[in-house]
Coordinates of C-alpha atoms in Angstrom, one line a residue:
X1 CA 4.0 38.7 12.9
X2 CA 1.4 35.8 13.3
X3 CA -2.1 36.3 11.4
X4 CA -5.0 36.0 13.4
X5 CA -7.6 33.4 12.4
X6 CA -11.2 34.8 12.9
X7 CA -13.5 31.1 13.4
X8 CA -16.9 31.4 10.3
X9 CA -20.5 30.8 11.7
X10 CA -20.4 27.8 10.0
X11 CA -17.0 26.7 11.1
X12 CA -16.3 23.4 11.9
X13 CA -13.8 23.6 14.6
X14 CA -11.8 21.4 17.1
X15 CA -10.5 22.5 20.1
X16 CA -7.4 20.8 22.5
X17 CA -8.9 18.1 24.9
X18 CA -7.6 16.3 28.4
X19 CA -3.9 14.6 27.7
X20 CA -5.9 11.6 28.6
X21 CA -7.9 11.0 25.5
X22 CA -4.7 11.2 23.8
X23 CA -1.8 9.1 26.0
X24 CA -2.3 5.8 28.5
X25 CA -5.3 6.2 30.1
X26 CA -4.3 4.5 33.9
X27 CA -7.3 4.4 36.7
X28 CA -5.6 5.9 40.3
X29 CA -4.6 3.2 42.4
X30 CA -3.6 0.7 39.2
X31 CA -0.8 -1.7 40.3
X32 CA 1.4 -1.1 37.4
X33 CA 4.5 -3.7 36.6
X34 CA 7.9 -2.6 37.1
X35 CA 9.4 -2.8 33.8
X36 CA 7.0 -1.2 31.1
X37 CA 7.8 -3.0 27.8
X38 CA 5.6 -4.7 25.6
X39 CA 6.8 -7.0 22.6
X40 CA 3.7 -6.9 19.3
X41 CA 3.5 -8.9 16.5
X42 CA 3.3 -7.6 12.6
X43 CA 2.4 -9.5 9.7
X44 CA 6.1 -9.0 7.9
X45 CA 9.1 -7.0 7.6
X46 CA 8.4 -3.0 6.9
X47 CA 8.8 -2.4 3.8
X48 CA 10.3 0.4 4.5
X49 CA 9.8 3.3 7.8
X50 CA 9.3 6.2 5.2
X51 CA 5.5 7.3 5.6
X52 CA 6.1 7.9 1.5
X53 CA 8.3 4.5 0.8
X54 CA 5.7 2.3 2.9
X55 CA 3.4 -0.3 1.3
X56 CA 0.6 -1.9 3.5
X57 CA 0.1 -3.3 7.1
X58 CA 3.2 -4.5 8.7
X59 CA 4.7 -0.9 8.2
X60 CA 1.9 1.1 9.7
X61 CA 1.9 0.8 13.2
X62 CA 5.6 0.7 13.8
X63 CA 5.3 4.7 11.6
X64 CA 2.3 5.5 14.0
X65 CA 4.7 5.2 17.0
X66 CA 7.6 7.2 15.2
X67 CA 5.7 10.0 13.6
X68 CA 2.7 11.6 14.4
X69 CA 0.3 13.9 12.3
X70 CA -2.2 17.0 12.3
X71 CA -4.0 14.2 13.9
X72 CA -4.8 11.0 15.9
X73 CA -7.6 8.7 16.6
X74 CA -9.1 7.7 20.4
X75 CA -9.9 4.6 21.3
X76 CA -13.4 4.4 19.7
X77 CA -11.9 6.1 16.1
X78 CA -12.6 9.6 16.8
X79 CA -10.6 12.2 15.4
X80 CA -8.6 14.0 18.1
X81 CA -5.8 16.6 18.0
X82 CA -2.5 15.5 17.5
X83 CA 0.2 17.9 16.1
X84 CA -2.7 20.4 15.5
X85 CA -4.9 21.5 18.0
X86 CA -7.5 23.0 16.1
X87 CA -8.8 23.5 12.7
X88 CA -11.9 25.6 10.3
X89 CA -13.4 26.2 7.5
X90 CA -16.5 27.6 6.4
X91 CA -16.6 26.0 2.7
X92 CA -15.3 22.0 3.2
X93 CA -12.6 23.4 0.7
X94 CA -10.2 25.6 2.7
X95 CA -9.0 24.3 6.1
X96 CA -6.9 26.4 8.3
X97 CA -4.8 24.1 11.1
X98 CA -3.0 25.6 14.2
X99 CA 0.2 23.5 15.3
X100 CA 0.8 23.1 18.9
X101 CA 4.0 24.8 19.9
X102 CA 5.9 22.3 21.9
X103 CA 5.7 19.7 18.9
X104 CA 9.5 18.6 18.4
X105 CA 11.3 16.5 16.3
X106 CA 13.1 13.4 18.5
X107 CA 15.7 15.9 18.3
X108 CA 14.9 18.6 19.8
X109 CA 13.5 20.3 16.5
X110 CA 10.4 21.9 16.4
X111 CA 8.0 21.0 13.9
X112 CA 6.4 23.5 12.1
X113 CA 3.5 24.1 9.0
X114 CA 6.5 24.0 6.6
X115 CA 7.6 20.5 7.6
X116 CA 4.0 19.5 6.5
X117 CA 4.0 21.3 3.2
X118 CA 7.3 19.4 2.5
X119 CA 6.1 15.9 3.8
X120 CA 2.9 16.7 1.5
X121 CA 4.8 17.6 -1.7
X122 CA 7.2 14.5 -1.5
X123 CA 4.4 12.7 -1.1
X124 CA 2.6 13.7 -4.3
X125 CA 6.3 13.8 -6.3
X126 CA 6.6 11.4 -8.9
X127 CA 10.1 10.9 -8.5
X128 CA 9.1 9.5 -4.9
X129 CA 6.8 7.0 -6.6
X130 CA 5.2 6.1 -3.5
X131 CA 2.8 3.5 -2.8
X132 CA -0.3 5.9 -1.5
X133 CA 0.6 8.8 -3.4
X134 CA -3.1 8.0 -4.6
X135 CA -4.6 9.4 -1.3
X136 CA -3.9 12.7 -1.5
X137 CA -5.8 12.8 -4.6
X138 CA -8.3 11.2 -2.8
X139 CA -8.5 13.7 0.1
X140 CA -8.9 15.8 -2.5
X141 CA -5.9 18.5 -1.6
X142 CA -5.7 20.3 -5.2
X143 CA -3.7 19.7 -8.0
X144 CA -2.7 16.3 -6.0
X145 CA -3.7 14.2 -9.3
X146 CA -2.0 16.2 -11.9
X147 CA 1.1 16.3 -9.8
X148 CA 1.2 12.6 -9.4
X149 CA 1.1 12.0 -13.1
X150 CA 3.6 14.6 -13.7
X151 CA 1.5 17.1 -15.4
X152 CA 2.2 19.7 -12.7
X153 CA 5.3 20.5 -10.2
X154 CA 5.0 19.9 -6.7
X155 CA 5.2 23.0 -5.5
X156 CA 1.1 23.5 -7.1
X157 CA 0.0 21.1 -4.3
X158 CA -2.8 23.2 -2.4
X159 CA -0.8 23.2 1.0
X160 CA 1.2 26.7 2.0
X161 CA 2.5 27.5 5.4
X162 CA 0.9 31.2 6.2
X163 CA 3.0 31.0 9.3
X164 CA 5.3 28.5 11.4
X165 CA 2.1 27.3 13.3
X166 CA -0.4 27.3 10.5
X167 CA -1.0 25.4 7.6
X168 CA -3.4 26.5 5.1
X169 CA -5.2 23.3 2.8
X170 CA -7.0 23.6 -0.4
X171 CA -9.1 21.5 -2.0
X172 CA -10.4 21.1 -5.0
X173 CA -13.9 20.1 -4.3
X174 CA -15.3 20.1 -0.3
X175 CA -14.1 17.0 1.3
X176 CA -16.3 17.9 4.7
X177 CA -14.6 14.7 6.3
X178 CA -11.0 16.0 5.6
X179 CA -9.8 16.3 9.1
X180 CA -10.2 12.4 9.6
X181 CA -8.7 11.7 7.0
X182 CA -4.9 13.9 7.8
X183 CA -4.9 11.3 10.6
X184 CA -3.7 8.8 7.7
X185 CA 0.0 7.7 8.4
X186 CA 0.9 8.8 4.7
X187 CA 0.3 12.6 5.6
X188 CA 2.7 12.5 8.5
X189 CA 5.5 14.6 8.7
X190 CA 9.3 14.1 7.9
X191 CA 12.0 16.3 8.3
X192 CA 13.7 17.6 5.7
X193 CA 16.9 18.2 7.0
X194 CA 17.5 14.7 7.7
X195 CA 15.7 13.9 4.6
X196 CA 18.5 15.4 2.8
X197 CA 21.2 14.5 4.8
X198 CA 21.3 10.9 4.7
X199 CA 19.2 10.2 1.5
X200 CA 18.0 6.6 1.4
X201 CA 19.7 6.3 4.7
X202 CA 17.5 8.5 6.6
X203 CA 15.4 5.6 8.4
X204 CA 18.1 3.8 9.6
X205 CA 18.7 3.6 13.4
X206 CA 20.8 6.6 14.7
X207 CA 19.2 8.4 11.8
X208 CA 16.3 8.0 12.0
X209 CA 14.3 11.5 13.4
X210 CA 10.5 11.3 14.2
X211 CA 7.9 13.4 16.1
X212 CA 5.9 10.6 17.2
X213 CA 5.9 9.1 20.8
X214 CA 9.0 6.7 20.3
X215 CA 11.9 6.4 18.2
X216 CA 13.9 3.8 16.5
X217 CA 16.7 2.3 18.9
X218 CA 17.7 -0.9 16.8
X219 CA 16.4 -2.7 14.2
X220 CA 17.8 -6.4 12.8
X221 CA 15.8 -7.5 9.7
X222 CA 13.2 -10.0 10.1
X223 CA 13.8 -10.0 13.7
X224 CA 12.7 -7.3 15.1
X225 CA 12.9 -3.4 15.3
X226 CA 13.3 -1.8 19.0
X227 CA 11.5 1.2 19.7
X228 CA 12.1 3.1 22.8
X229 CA 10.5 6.7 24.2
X230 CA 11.2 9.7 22.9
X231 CA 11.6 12.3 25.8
X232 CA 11.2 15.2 22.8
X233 CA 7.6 14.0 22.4
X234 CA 5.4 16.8 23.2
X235 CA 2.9 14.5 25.7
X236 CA 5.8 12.4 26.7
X237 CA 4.8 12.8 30.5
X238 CA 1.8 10.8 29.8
X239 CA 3.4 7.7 28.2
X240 CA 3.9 4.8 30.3
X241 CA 5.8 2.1 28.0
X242 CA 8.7 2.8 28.0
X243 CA 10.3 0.1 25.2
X244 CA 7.8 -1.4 22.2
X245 CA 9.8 -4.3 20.6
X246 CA 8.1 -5.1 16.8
X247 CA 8.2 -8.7 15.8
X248 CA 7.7 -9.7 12.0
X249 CA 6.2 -13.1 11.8
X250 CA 4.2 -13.9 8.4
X251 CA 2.8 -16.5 9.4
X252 CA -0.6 -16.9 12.1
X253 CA 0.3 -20.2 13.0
X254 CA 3.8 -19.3 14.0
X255 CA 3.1 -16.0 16.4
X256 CA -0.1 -17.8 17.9
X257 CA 2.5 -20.4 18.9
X258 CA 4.7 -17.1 19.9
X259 CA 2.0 -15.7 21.7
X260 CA 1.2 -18.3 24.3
X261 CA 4.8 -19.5 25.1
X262 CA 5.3 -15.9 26.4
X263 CA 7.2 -14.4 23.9
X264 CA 5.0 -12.0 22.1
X265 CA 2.1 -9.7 24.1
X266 CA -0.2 -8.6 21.4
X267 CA -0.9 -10.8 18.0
X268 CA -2.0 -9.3 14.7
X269 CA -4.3 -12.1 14.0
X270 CA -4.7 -16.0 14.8
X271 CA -6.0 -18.9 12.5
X272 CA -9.8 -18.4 12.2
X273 CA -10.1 -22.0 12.4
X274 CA -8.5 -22.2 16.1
X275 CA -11.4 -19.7 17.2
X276 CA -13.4 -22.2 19.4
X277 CA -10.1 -23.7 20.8
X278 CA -8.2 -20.5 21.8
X279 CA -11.5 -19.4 22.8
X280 CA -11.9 -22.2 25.8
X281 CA -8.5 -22.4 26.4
X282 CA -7.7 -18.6 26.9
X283 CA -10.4 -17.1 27.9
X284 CA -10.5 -13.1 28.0
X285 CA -7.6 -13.1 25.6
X286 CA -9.5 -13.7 22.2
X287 CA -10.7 -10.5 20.4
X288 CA -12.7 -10.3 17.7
X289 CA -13.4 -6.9 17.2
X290 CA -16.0 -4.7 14.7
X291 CA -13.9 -4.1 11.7
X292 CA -14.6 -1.4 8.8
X293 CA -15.3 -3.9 5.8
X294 CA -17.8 -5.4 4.3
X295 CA -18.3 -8.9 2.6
X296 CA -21.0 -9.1 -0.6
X297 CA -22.0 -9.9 -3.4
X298 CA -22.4 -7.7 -6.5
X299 CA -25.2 -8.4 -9.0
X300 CA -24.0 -7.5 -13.4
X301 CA -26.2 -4.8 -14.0
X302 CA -25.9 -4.5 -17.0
X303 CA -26.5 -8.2 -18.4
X304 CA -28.1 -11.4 -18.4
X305 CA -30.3 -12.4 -15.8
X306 CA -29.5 -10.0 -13.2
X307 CA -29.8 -6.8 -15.5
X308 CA -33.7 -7.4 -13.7
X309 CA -34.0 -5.4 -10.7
X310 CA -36.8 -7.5 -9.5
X311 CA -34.0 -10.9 -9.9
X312 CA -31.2 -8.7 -8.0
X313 CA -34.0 -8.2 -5.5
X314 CA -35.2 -11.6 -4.7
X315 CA -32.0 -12.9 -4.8
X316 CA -30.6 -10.1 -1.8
X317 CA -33.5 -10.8 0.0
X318 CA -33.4 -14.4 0.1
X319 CA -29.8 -14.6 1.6
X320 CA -30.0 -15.1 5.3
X321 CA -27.2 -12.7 6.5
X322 CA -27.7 -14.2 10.3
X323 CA -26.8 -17.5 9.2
X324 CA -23.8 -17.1 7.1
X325 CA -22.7 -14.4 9.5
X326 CA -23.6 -16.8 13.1
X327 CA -23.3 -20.4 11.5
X328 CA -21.2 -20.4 8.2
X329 CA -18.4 -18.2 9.8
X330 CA -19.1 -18.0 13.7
X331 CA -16.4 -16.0 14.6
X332 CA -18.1 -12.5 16.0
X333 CA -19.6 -11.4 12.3
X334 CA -22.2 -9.5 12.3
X335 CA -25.1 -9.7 9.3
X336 CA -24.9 -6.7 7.1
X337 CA -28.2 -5.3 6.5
X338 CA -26.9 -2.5 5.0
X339 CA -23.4 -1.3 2.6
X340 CA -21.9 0.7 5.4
X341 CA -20.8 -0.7 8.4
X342 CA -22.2 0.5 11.8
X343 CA -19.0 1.1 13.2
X344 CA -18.8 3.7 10.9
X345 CA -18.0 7.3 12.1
X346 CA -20.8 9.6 11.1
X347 CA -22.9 7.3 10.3
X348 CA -26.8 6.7 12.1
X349 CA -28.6 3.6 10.1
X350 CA -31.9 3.8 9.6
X351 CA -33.5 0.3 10.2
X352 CA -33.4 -1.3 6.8
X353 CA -36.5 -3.5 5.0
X354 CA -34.4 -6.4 6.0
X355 CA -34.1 -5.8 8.9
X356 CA -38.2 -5.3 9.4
X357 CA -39.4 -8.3 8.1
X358 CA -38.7 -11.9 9.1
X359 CA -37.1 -14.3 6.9
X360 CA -39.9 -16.5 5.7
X361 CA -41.6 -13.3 4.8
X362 CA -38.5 -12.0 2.7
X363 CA -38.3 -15.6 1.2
X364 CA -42.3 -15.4 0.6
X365 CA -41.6 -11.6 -1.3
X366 CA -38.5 -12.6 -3.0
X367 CA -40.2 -15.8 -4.7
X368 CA -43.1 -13.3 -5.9
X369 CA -40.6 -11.0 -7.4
X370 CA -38.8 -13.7 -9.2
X371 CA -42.2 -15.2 -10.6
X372 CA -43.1 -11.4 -12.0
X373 CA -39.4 -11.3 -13.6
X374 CA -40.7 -14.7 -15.4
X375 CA -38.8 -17.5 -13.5
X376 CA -40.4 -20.3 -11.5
X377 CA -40.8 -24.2 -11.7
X378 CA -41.4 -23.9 -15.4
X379 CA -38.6 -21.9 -16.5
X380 CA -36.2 -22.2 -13.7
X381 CA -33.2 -19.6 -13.4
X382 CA -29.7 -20.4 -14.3
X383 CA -26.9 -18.5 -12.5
X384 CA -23.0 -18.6 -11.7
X385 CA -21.8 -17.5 -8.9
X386 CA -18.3 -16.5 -8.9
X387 CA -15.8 -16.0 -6.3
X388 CA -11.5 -16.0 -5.8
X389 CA -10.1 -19.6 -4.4
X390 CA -10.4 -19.6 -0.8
X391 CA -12.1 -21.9 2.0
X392 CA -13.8 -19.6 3.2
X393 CA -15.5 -17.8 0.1
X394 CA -16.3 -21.3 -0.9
X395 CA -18.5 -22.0 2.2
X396 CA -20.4 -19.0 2.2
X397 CA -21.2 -19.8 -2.0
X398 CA -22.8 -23.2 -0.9
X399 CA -24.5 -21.7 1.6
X400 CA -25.8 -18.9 -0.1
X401 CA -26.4 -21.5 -3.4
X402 CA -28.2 -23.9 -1.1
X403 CA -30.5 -21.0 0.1
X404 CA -31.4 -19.7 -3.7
X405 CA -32.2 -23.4 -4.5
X406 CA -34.4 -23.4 -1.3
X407 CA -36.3 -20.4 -1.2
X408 CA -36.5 -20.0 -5.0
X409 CA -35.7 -22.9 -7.5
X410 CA -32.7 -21.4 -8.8
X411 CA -30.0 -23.5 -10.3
X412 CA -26.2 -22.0 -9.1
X413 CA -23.3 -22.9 -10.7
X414 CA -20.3 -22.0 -8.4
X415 CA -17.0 -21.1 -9.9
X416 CA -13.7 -20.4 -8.2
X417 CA -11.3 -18.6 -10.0
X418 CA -7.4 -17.9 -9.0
X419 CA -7.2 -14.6 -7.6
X420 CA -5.6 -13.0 -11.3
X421 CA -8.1 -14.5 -13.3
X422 CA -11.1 -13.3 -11.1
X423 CA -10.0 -9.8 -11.4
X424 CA -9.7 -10.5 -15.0
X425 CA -13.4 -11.9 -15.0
X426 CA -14.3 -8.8 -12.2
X427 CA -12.8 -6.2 -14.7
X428 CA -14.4 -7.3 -17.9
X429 CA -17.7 -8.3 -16.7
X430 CA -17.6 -11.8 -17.4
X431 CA -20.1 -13.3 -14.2
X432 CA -23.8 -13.2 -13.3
X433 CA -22.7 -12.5 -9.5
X434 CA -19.6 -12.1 -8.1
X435 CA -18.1 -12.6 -4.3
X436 CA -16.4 -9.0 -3.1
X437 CA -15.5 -6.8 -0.7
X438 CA -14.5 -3.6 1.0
X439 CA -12.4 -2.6 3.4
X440 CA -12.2 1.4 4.1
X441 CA -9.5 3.8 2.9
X442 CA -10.9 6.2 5.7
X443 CA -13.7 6.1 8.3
X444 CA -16.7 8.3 6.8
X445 CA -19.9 6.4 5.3
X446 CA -18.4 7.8 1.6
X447 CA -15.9 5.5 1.8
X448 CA -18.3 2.7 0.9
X449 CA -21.5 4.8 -0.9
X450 CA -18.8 6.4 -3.1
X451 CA -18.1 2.7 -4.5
X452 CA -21.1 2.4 -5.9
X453 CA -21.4 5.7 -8.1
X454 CA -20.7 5.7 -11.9
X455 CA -17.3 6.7 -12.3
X456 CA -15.6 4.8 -9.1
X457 CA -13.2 1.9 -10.6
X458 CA -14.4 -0.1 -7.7
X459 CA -18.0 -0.5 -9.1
X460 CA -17.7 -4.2 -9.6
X461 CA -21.5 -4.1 -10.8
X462 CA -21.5 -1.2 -12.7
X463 CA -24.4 0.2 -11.6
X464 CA -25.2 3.6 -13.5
X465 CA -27.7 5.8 -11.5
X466 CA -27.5 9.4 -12.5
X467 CA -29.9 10.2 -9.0
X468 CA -27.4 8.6 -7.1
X469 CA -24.7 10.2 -8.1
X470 CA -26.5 13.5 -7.6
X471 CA -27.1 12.3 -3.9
X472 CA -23.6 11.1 -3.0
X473 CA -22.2 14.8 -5.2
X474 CA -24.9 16.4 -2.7
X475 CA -23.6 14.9 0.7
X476 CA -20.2 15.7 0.1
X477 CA -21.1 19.2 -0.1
X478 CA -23.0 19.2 3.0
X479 CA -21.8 21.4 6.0
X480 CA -24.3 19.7 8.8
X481 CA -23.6 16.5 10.0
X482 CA -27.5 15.6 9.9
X483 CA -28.1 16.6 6.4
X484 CA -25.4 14.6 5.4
X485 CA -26.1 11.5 7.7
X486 CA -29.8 11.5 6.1
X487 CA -28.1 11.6 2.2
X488 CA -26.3 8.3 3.2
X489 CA -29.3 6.7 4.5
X490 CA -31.1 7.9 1.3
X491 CA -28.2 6.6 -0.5
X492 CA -28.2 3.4 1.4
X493 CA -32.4 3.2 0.3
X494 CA -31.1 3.6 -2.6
X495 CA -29.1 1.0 -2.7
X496 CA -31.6 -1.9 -0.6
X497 CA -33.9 -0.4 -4.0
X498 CA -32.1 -0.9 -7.1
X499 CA -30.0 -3.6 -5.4
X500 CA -26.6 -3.6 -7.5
X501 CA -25.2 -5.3 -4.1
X502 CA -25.8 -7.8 -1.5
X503 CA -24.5 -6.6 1.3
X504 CA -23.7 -10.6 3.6
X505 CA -21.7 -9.8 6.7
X506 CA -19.5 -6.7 8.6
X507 CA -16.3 -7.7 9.0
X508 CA -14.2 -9.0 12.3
X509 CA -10.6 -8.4 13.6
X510 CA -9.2 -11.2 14.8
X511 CA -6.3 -10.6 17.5
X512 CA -4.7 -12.1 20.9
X513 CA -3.3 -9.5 23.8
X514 CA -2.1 -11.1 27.0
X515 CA -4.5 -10.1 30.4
X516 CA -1.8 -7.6 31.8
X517 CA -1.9 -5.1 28.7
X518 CA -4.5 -2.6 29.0
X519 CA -5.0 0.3 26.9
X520 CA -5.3 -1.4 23.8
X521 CA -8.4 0.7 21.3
X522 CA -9.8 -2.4 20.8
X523 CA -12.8 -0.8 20.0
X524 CA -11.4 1.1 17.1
X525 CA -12.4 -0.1 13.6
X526 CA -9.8 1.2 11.8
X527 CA -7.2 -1.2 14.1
X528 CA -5.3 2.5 15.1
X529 CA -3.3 1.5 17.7
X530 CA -0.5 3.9 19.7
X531 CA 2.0 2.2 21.8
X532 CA 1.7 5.6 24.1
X533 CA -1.8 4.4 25.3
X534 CA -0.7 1.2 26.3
X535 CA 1.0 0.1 30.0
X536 CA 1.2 -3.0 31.6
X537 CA -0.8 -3.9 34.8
X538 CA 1.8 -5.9 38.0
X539 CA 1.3 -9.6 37.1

């Protein structure tokens, strides 16, 4: 018998929306072409096609096309159902998802709570060892951390199947962004039966079972891998490609030159420096959109010169973001005047102090503060600036360097380290400031404010503020959206106040996609892109 699931007054709760949020997308009376296949670029070979066994980006969206999970994004990085239709909770700590019916495996299979509670457990299972084991742990599903260091068994992760279509997750502290995050290619399902069956094996063409919109037809290493649709799909009816060919090339140069001899549709990326060129001479091809990272610096808190709040301060303040981002870079950056990006779901900025006063006045306020922390003509200050070998980091050092010695006297000594003696230099504390960055693990503000609280490994300035770690403990236990929105602008305060970071400029995604291929999110920050959304226009 199926238990009923009664929805709490302060459930948060999604409900099934239009098949067109979901699939392709087409306007009525669209001239479509007659064969609907579409050849994309990845950075390398996959690793491997196992949501558990994969590494990084060249895997990922080839698994988004073959699996699917409780959920997906839409176009602009919403979260929208996928294999659930809905889920609840009253707490941020138990979550309750219902499974659509008609979700099958490619072969014929249907795919039910249990195949998640499998997926889940191998996923966590040291004997796996997989690569993002790490972000269940993060999501917070309980007894995920003591399982991946073998201190527990598997079957402790908090994920139980109370029936076929619903899955019951615990967590061991509320995680009120959890729903976004089981849109995360490692939390896909696989099925266990073919699991077992052909061991190691199991991704192979002609093995290979998904429950995503396409499966694996052929695959020749470093060549390609030939996805066609799968007709098992439960939106199948609304896919319009019918064939998504994958095309490893490593190299930007090489699938630019791909690109516009007519071989590839959609590129990964293209040489920053052949912005302006491609830009002329292909005009609506060139994309550069938002991306969820952030470039800055980070101040030592904790010694030397910078230990002073009032020298992190001027020094922030007298970095003009618009020029690094506009001049130094020029390649659709935007300035970052604050930590979290604005493409960033949940998140309403407040207008920052940077942002309300002009740049002679922050210069004018910055060279005060620097004179009350005892530096000026008389006793100039003596900094190094650090940052990983790279063109680009170097620029933006000189620029920023030229600025300080500007607006404020200061003397900057730049040094470039090789990328394993930086983190070496990052990890013991060995610089005044330091070039960094972050890219998110998941689209929530926490993603970035969380970086900068006591215990986080990525606190590069080791900023200890026992308030702030009160405020960012406080937001993750918040059940409105509003309350929490105005902790992460407190938190981002915060932050423009003690000034552990300068935030310098939001992140772009460079890409190329050919006129006749619509459907593309390119307004997605996270870069989630399904093939099933796609379809090519008559050309």
């Amino acid at each position: 018998m199926k238990k009923a699931f009664s929805v709490p007054a302060l459930a948060v709760l999604a409900l099934c929306i239009s098949s067109a949020a979901r699939a392709a997308d087409v306007p009525p009376g669209t001239q479509l072409a007659a064969s609907q296949e579409i050849v994309r670029h990845i950075k390398d070979e996959p690793a491997s096609l196992d949501p558990v066994k994969a590494v990084g980006l060249p895997e990922i969206p080839v698994i988004r096309d073959l699996f699917e999970g409780l959920t997906n994004q839409d176009a602009s990085g919403k979260i929208i159902p996928g294999v659930a239709t809905g889920w609840q909770s009253n707490d941020n700590k138990t979550w309750i998802f219902t499974l659509r019916k008609d979700a099958r495996w490619s072969n014929g299979d249907p795919v039910t709570a249990d195949d998640f509670v499998y997926s889940w457990q191998r996923l966590v299972d040291p004997k796996n060892t997989s690569t993002f084991a790490w972000f269940a742990e993060l999501a917070g599903i309980e007894n995920a951390g003591a399982i991946v260091k073998g201190t527990m068994t598997p079957d402790k992760l908090g994920v139980t199947a109370t029936d076929a279509t619903h899955l019951k997750v615990t967590l061991d502290k509320p995680v009120p962004y959890f729903v976004s995050l089981t849109a995360n290619f490692s939390l896909f399902p696989v099925p266990k039966k073919v699991v077992e069956q052909f061991g190691d094996q199991w991704t192979r063409p002609g093995n290979l079972v998904g429950n995503g919109a396409y499966q694996l037809e052929s695959r020749v290493v470093n060549e390609k891998l030939v996805l066609v649709r799968n007709p098992n799909y439960w939106d199948n009816a609304h896919s319009v490609l019918n064939k998504v060919t994958f095309v490893p090339i490593s190299e930007e140069s090489s699938a630019t030159k791909r690109y516009r001899a007519g071989d590839i549709d959609i590129t990964e990326s293209f040489p920053k420096e052949l912005y302006g060129l491609l830009k002329k001479q292909l005009p609506g091809e060139v994309y550069t959109p938002d991306q969820l990272g952030t470039y800055y610096y980070a101040f030592n808190t904790q010694k030397g010169p910078t230990a002073d709040v009032r020298v992190r301060q001027a020094l922030s303040w007298s970095i003009d973001r618009k020029i690094i981002a506009e001049k130094v870079l020029g390649t659709g950056e935007k300035p970052a005047w604050h930590f979290t990006p604005d493409v960033t779901a949940g998140f309403t900025p407040k207008e920052s102090f940077l942002q309300q006063h002009s740049q002679s006045d922050l210069n004018a306020q910055a060279k005060s503060l620097l004179a009350a922390a005892g530096y000026g003509p008389s006793k100039p200050l003596d900094l190094t600036l650090l940052y990983n070998s790279s063109e680009t980091h170097q620029k933006i050092a000189i620029a920023v360097a030229s600025m300080w010695k500007k607006n404020l006297g200061v003397n900057v000594k730049l040094q470039n380290q090789e990328w394993k003696t930086y983190i070496d230099s990052r990890n013991s504390g060995n610089f005044d400031i330091i070039r960094a960055s972050w890219v998110g693990d998941y689209n929530e503000p926490s993603t970035f404010l969380s970086l900068l609280t006591s215990a986080h490994s990525g606190n590069i300035a080791r900023f200890k503020s026992p308030e702030y770690d009160a405020l960012m403990d406080k937001a993750s236990r918040e059940t409105s959206a509003k309350a929490r929105n105005d902790d992460y602008n407190r938190a981002e305060q915060m932050i423009a106040e003690r000034a552990p970071i300068a935030p310098i400029y939001q992140y772009t995604n460079g890409r190329l996609i050919k006129p006749y291929v619509k459907g593309y999110p390119i307004t997605n920050p996270e870069d989630v892109a399904y093939s099933r959304t796609m379809y090519i226009l008559k050309h």
